[in-house]
Coordinates of C-alpha atoms and ligand atoms in Angstrom, one line a residue:
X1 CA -23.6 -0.5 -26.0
X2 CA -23.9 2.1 -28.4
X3 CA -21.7 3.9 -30.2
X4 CA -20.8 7.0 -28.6
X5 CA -19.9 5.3 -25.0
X6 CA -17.8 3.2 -27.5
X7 CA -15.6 5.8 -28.9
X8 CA -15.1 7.1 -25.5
X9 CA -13.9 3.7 -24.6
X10 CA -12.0 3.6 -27.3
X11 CA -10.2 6.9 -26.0
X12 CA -10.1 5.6 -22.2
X13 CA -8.5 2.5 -23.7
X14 CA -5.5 4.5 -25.2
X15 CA -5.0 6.6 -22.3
X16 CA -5.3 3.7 -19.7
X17 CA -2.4 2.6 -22.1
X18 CA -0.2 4.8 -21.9
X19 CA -0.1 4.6 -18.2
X20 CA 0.8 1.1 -18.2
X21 CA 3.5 1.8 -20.3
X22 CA 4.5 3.8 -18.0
X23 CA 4.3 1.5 -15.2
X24 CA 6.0 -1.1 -17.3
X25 CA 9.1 1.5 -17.6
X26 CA 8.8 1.7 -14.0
X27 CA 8.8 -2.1 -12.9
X28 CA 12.1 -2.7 -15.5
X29 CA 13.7 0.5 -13.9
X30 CA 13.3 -0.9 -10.3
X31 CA 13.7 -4.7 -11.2
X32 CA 16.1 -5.1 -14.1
X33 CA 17.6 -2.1 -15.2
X34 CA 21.2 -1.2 -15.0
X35 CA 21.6 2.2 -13.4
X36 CA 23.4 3.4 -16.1
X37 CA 19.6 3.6 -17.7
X38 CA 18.9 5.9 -14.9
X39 CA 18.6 9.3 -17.2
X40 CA 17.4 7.8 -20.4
X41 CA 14.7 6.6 -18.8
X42 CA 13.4 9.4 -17.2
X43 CA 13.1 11.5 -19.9
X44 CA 11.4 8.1 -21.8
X45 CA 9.0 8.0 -18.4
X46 CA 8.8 11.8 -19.0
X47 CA 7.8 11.7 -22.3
X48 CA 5.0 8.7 -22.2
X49 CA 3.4 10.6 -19.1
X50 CA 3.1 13.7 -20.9
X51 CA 1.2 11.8 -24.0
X52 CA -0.8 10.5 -21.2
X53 CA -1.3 13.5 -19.7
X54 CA -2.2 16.1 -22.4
X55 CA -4.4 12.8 -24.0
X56 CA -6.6 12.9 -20.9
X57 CA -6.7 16.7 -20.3
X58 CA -7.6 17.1 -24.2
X59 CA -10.6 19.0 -25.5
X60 CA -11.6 15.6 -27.9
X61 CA -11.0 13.1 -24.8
X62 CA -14.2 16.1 -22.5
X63 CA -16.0 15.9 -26.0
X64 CA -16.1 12.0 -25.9
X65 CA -16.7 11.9 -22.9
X66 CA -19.3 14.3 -22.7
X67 CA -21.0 12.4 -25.3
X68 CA -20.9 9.5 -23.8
X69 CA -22.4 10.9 -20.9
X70 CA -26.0 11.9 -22.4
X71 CA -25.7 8.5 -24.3
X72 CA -25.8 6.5 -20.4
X73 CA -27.9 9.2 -18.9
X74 CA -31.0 6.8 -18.2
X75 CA -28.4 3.8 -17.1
X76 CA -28.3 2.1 -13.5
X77 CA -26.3 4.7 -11.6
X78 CA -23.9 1.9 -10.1
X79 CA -23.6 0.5 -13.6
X80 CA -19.9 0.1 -15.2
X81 CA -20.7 2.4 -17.8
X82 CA -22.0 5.3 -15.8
X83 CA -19.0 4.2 -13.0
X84 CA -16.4 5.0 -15.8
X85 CA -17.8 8.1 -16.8
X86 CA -17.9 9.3 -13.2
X87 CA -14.4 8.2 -12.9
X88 CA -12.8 9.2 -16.0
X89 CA -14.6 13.0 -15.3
X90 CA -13.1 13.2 -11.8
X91 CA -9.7 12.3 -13.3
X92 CA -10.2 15.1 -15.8
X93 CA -11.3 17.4 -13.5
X94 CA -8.3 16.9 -11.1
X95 CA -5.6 16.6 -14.0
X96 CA -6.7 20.1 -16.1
X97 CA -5.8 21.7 -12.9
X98 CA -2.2 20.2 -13.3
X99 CA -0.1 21.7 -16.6
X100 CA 1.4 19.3 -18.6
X101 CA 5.1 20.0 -18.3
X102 CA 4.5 19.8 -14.5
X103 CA 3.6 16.8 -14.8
X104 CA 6.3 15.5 -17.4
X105 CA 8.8 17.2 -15.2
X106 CA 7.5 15.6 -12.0
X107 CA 7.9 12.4 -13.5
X108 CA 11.5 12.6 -14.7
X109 CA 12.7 14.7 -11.6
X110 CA 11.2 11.5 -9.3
X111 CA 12.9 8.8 -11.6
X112 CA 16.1 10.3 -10.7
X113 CA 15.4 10.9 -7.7
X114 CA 14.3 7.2 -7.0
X115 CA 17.5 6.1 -8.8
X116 CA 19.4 8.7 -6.1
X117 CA 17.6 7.3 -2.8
X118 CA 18.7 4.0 -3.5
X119 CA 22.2 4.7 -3.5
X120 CA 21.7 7.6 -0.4
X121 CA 20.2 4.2 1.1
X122 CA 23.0 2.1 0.2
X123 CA 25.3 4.6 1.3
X124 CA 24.0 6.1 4.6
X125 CA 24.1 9.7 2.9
X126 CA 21.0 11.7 3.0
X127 CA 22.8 14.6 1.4
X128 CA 23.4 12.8 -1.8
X129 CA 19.3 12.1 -1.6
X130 CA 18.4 15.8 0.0
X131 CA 18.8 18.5 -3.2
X132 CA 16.4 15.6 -5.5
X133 CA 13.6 15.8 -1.9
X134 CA 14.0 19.5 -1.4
X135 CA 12.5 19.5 -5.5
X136 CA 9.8 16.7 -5.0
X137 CA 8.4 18.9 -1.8
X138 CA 9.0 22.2 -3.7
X139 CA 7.0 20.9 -6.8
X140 CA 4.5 19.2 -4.5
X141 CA 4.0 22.6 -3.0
X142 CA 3.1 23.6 -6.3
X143 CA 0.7 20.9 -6.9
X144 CA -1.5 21.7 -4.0
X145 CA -1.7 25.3 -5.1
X146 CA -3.0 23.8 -8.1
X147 CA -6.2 23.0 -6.0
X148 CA -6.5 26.1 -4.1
X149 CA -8.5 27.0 -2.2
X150 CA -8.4 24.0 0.5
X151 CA -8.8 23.8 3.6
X152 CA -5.1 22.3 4.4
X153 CA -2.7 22.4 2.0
X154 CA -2.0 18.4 2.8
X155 CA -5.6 18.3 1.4
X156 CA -4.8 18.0 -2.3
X157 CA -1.6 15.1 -1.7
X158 CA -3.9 13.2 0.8
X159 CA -6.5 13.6 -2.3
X160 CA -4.6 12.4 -5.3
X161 CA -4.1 8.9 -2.8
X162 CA -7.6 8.6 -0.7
X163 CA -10.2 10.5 -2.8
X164 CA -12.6 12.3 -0.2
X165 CA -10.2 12.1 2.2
X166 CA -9.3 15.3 4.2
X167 CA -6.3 16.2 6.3
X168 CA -8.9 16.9 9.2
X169 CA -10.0 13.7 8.8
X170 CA -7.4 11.3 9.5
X171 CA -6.1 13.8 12.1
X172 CA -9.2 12.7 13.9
X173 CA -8.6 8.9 13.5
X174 CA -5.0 9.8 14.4
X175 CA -5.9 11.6 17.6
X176 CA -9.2 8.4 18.8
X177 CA -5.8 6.0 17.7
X178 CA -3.0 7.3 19.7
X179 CA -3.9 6.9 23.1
X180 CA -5.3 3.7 22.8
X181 CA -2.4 2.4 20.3
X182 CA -0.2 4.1 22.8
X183 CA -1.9 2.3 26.1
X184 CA -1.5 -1.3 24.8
X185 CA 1.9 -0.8 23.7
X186 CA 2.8 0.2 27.4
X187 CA 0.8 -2.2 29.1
X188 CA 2.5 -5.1 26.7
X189 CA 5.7 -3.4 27.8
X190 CA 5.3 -3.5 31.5
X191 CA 3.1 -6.2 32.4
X192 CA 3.5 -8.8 29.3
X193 CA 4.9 -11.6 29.6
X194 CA 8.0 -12.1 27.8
X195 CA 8.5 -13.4 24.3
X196 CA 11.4 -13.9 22.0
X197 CA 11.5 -13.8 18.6
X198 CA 15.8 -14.7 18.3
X199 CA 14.3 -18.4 16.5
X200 CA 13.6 -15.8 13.7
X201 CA 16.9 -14.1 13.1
X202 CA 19.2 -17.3 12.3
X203 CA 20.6 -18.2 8.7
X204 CA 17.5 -18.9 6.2
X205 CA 18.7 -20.1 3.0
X206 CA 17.0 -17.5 0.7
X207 CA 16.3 -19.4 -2.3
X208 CA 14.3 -21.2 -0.2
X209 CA 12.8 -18.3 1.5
X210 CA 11.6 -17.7 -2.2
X211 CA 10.5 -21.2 -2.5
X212 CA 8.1 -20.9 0.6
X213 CA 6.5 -17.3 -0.1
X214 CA 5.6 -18.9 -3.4
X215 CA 4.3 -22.2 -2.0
X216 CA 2.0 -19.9 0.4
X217 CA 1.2 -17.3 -1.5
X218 CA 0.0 -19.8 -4.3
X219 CA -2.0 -21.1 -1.9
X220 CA -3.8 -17.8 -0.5
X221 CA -4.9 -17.4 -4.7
X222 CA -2.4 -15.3 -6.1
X223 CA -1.9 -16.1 -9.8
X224 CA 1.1 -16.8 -11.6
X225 CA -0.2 -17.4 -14.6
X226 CA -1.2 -13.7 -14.7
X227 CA 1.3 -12.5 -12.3
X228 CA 5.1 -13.1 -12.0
X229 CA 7.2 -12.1 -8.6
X230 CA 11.1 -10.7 -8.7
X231 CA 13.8 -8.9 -6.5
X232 CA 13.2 -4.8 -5.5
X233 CA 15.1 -3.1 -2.9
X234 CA 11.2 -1.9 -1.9
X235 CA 9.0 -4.2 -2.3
X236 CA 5.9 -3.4 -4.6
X237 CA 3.0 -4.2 -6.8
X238 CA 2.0 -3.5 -10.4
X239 CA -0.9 -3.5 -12.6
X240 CA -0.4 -3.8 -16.2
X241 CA -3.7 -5.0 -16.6
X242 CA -6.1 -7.8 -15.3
X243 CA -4.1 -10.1 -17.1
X244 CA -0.2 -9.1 -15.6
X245 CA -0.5 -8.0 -11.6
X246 CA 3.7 -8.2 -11.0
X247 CA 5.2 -8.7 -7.4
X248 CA 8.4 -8.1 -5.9
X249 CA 10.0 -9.2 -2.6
X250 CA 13.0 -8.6 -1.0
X251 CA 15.4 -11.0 1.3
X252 CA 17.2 -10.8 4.9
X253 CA 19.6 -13.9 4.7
X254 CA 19.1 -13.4 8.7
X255 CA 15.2 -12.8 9.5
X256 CA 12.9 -14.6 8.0
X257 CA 10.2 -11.9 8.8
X258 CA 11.1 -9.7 5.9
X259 CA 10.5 -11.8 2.7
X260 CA 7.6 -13.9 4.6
X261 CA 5.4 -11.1 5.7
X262 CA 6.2 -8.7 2.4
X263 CA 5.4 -11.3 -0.1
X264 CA 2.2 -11.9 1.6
X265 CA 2.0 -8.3 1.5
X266 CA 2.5 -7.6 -1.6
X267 CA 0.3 -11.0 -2.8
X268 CA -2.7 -9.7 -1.1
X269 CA -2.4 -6.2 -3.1
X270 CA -2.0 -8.4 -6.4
X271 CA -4.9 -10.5 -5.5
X272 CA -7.4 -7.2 -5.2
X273 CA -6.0 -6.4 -8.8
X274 CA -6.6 -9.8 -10.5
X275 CA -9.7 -9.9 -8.8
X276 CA -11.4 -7.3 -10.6
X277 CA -13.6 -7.4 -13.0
X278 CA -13.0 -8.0 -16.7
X279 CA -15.7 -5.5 -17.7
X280 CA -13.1 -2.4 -16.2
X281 CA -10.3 -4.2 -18.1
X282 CA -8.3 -1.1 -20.1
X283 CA -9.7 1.6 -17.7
X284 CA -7.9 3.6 -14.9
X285 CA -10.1 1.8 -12.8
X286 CA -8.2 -1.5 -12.5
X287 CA -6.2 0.3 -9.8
X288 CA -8.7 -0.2 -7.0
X289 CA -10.8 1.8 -4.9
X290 CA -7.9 3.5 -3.5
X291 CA -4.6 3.3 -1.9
X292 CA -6.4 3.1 1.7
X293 CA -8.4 -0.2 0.2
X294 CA -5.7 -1.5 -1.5
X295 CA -3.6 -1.6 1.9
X296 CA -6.6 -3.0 3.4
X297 CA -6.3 -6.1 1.2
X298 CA -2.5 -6.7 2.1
X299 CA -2.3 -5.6 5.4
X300 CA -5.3 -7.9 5.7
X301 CA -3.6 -10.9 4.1
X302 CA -0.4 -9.7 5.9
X303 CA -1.5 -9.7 9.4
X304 CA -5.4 -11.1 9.9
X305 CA -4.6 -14.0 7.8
X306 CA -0.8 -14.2 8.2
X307 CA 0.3 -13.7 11.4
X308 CA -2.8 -15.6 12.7
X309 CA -2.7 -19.0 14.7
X310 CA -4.6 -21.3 12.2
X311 CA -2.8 -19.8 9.2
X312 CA 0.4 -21.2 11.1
X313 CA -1.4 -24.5 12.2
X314 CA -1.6 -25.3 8.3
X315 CA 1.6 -23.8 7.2
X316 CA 3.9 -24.2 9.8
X317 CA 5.0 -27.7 9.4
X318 CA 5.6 -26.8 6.1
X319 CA 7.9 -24.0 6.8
X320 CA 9.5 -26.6 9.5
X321 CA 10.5 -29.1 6.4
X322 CA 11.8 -26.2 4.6
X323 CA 13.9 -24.9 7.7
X324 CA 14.3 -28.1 10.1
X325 CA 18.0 -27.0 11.8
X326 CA 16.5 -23.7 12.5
X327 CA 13.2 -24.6 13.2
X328 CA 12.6 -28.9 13.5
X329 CA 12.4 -28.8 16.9
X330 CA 10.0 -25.1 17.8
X331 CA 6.7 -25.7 18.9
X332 CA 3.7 -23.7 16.9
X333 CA 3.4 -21.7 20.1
X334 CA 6.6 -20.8 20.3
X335 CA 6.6 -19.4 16.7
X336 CA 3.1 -17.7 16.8
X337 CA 4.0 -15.6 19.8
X338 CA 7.8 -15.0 18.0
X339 CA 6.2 -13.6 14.6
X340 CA 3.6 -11.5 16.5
X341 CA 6.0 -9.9 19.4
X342 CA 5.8 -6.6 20.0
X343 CA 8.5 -4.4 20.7
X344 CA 9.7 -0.7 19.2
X345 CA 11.7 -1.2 15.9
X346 CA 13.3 1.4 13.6
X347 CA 12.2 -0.1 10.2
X348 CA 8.1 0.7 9.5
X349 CA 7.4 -2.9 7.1
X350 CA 9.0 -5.0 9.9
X351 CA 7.0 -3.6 12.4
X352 CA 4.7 -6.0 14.7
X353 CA 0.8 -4.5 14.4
X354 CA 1.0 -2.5 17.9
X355 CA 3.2 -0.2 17.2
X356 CA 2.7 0.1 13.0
X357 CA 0.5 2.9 13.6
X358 CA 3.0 5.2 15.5
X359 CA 5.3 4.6 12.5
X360 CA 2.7 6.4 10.7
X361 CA 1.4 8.6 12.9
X362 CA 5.0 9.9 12.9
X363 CA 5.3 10.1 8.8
X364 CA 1.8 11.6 9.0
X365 CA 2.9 14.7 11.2
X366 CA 6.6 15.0 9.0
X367 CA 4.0 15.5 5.5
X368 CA 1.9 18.1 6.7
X369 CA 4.6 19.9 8.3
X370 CA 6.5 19.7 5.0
X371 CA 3.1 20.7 3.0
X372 CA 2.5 23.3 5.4
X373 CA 6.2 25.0 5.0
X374 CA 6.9 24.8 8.3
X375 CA 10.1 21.7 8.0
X376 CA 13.2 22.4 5.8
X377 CA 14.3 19.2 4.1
X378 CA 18.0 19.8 5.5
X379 CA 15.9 19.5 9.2
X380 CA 14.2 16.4 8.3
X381 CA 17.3 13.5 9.8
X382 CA 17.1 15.4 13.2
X383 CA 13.4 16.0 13.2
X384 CA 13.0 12.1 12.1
X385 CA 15.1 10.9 14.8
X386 CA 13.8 13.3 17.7
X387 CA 10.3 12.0 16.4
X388 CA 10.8 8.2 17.0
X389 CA 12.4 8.8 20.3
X390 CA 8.9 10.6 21.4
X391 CA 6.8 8.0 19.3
X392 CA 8.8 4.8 20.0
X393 CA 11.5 5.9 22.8
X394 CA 14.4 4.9 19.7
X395 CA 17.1 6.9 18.2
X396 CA 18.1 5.7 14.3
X397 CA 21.9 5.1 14.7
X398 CA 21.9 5.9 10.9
X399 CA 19.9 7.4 8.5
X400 CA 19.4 4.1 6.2
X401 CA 17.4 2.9 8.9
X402 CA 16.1 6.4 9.5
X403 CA 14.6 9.2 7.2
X404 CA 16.3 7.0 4.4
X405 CA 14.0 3.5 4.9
X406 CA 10.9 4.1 3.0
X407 CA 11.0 4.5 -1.0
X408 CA 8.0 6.5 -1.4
X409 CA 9.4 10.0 -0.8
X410 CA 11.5 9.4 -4.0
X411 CA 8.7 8.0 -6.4
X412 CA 6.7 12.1 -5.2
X413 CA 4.5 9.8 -3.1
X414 CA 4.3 12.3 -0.6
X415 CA 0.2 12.2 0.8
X416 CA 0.8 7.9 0.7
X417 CA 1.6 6.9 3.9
X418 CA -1.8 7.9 5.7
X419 CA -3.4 5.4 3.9
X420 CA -1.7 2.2 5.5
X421 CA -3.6 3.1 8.9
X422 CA -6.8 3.3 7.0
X423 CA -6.1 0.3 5.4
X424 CA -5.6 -1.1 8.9
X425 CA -8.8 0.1 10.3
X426 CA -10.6 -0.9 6.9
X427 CA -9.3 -4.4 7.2
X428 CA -10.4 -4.8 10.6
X429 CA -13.7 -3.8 9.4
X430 CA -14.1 -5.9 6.1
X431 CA -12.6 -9.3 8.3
X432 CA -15.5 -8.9 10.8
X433 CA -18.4 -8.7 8.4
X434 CA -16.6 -11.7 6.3
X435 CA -16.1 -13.7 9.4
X436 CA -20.1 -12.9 9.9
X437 CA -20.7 -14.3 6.4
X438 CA -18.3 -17.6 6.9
X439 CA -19.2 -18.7 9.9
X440 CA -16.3 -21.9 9.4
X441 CA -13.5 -18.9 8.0
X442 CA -11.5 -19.8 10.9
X443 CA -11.3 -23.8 10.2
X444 CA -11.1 -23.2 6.5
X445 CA -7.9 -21.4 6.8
X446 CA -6.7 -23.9 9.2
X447 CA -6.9 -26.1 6.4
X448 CA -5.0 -23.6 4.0
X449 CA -8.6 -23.9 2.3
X450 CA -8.8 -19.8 0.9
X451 CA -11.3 -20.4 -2.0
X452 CA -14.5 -18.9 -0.2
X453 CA -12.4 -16.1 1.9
X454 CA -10.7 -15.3 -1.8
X455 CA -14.3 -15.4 -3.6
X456 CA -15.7 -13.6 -0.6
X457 CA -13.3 -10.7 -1.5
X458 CA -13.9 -10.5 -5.1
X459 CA -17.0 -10.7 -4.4
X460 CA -17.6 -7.6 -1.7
X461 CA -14.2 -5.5 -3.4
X462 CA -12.0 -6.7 -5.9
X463 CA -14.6 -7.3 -8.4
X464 CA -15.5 -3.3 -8.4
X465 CA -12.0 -1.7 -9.0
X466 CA -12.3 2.2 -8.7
X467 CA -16.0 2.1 -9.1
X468 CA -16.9 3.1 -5.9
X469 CA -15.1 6.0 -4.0
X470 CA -13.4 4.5 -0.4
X471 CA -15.9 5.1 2.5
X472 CA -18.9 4.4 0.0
X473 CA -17.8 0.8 -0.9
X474 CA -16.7 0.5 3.2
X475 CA -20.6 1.2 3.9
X476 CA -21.7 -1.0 0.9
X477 CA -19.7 -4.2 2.5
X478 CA -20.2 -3.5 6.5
X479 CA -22.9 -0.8 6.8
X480 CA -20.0 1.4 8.5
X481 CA -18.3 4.5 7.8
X482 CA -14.7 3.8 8.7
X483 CA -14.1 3.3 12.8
X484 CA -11.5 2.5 14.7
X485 CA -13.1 0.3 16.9
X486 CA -13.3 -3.5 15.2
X487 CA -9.3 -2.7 14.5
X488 CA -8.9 -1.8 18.6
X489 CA -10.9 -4.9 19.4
X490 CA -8.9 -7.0 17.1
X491 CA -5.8 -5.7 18.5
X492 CA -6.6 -5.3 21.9
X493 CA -7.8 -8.7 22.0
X494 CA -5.0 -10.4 20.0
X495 CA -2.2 -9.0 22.7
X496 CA -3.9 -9.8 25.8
X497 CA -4.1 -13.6 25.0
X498 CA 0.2 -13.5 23.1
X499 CA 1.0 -11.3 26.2
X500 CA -1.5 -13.0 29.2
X501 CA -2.7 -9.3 30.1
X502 CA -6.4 -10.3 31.1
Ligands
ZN1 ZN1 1.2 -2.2 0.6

């Protein structure tokens, strides 16, 4: 290539590194590092994002890149090059609308504030997490008045986390998902027939918990020779590059659920990220299409893959030798229909597929009433709780396991949580037109065989990172814009054979 796209590669490069440094800060902060690092390494994530930011939003970073840009004009229009461009100009676009010391500011306020959650978490005590959330809204406020005018002043959040994505939008999916979402939940509660998931909660031995999410997520493809997994108290994946995709995991000494189904999770995310292609290596668009796809790849691994009956016919012997007091004696049958019961829970990641959505549905309305001014952050505990009792007919008998649970309020994330439905519907999607294209998927997994399933992927997504914007690479691999419908089927026709409704 010639040497004006290089120089703007060059530049790309460098900013694409300081981000990773930043995420590297991030990892050690939530991994390894003492609290007492907690305010030192704000300002040092402050500081790093600031570089980053003011290195992107730079008048020689438009210049290369507008160079660049008549260099590729005659190139293939899905090309990398002219990809990157596109990408790298939307980023710009977006991020000179943001100053600098907002940004830097952001950053160090939501370090603390993670750092602040945790403990509120540990603690049961919103109010020691509540003055750090009443800034993160206030400031997120701000950042959607960036991008006036919009149409909803979610608009710009929901942006920044599913590009082309408008509040509108998912209201609609929201509204075509929660009667139907609602229905079936119902129906399983009055005319299922019973199942019991108590084999489930007994003593498990967590080192070897650990020892069995790594035997199975090996398995499914994820790579430790360019990965590594450790401990978080919310489990997560990173991207330092093609070459480093991190895990982490979590344990419940007394459900095996948590750790199982989280590192699968979390493995399926890290799998889309070492999948993609080494040409996008050093670019911001390592990081996948966007957060929407990127749950589609774990909640697919999660839940098509592994709370499926073949995946258990190959590994749950396995998980028997591991476990044989608690579980030597359980039939497969017995354990399929324990991991896949449905019934109303408090905490959103433990939540069986019928009722996931309603978890969001619920964080969904909390946002936009936040963006929209219309919720204090002092309301938000009684609003939480009077909200699952609607959604889920449950009342949080603490705020850990309430308002407290997720992690992503504290890291500014607010706009994320949207996306774990589409990634839901997406998976859905992306599984039928796979299962079209390997006829044998379903025997092949019996057989822990993942190879064509895992090629299959890198071959329809991973391999194209950020080049293609959401609902354009959903209609590249299926010929769909996103629908509910294969997700309802799936679901639908998953419960009535676990709960005998037909
Ligand atoms: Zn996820």
């Amino acid at each position: 290539m010639t040497e004006k796209y290089q120089q703007f590669r060059k530049h790309v490069g460098e900013i694409f590194d300081l981000d990773a440094v930043v995420s590297v800060l991030e990892w050690d902060q939530q991994t390894y590092m003492p609290s007492g690092g907690a305010q030192v390494r704000a300002m040092q994530i402050a500081t790093v994002y600031r570089l980053w930011h003011e290195n992107l939003t730079g008048d020689e970073f438009s210049a290369a890149l507008e160079a660049a840009k008549e260099e590729t004009a005659n190139l293939d229009p899905d090309s990398d090059e002219v990809r990157i461009i596109r990408h790298m100009q939307r980023e710009v676009d977006q991020w000179r609308k943001v100053p600098s010391e907002w940004v830097s500011e952001f950053k160090r306020l939501t370090t603390l504030a993670h750092q602040a959650w945790e403990e509120a978490r540990a603690n049961d005590d919103f109010a020691h997490f509540q003055p750090h959330l009443e800034e993160i809204v206030q400031m997120r406020r701000q950042y959607s008045e960036f991008f006036a005018p919009y149409d909803h002043p979610y608009d710009p959040l929901l942006d920044y986390f599913e590009p082309g994505m408008k509040t509108s939008d998912v209201k609609a999916v929201f509204d075509e998902l929660r009667p139907r979402q609602v229905e079936l939940v119902r129906e399983i509660a009055e005319r299922g027939a019973p199942v019991d998931d108590a084999i489930l909660r007994q003593n498990f031995d967590t080192s070897k918990q650990w020892d069995f999410g790594i035997e199975v997520i090996k398995a499914l493809g994820y790579d430790f020779e360019r990965g590594r997994q450790d401990k978080a108290a919310h489990p997560f994946t990173t991207s330092f590059g093609i070459g480093d995709v991190r895990i982490t995991t979590r344990f419940d000494p007394k459900y095996i659920g948590t750790a199982l189904f989280g590192t699968i999770h979390e493995a399926g995310h890290a799998m889309y990220d070492q999948g993609i292609s080494p040409s996008l290596d050093r670019t911001d668009l390592i990081n996948g299409a966007s957060y929407g796809v990127h749950e589609s790849q774990s909640r697919m691994m999660e839940n098509l893959v592994g709370r499926s009956r073949p995946f258990w016919k190959a590994f749950f012997p396995r998980l028997q030798q591991y476990f044989s007091s608690q579980l030597g004696e359980m039939d497969l049958e017995t354990f399929y229909r324990a991991i896949n019961k449905v019934e109303p829970s408090l905490i959103r990641v433990e939540a069986d597929e019928a009722t996931y959505n309603l978890h969001i549905m619920l964080r969904f309305e909390i946002e936009t009433a936040l963006a929209e001014n219309k919720l204090s952050v002092a309301d938000l505990p009684e609003v939480w709780n009077s909200k699952m009792e609607e959604y889920l007919g449950l009342t949080p008998p603490n705020d850990a396991d309430g308002v407290l649970q997720d992690v992503h309020w504290s890291s500014g994330y607010i706009g994320y949580f949207a996306t774990y439905s589409l990634g839901n519907l997406m998976a859905s999607q992306i599984w039928t037109k796979m299962e079209e294209d390997i006829p044998d998927l379903t025997n092949q997994i019996e057989r822990a065989q993942f190879a064509e399933m895992l090629a299959w992927l890198r071959e329809n997504i991973h391999q194209h990172g950020a080049k293609f914007e959401p609902l354009e690479l959903l209609q590249r691999v299926t010929g769909n814009t996103l629908s509910v419908e294969p997700y309802l089927r799936y679901l639908t026709g998953k419960y009535e054979e676990i709960y005998k409704l037909s």
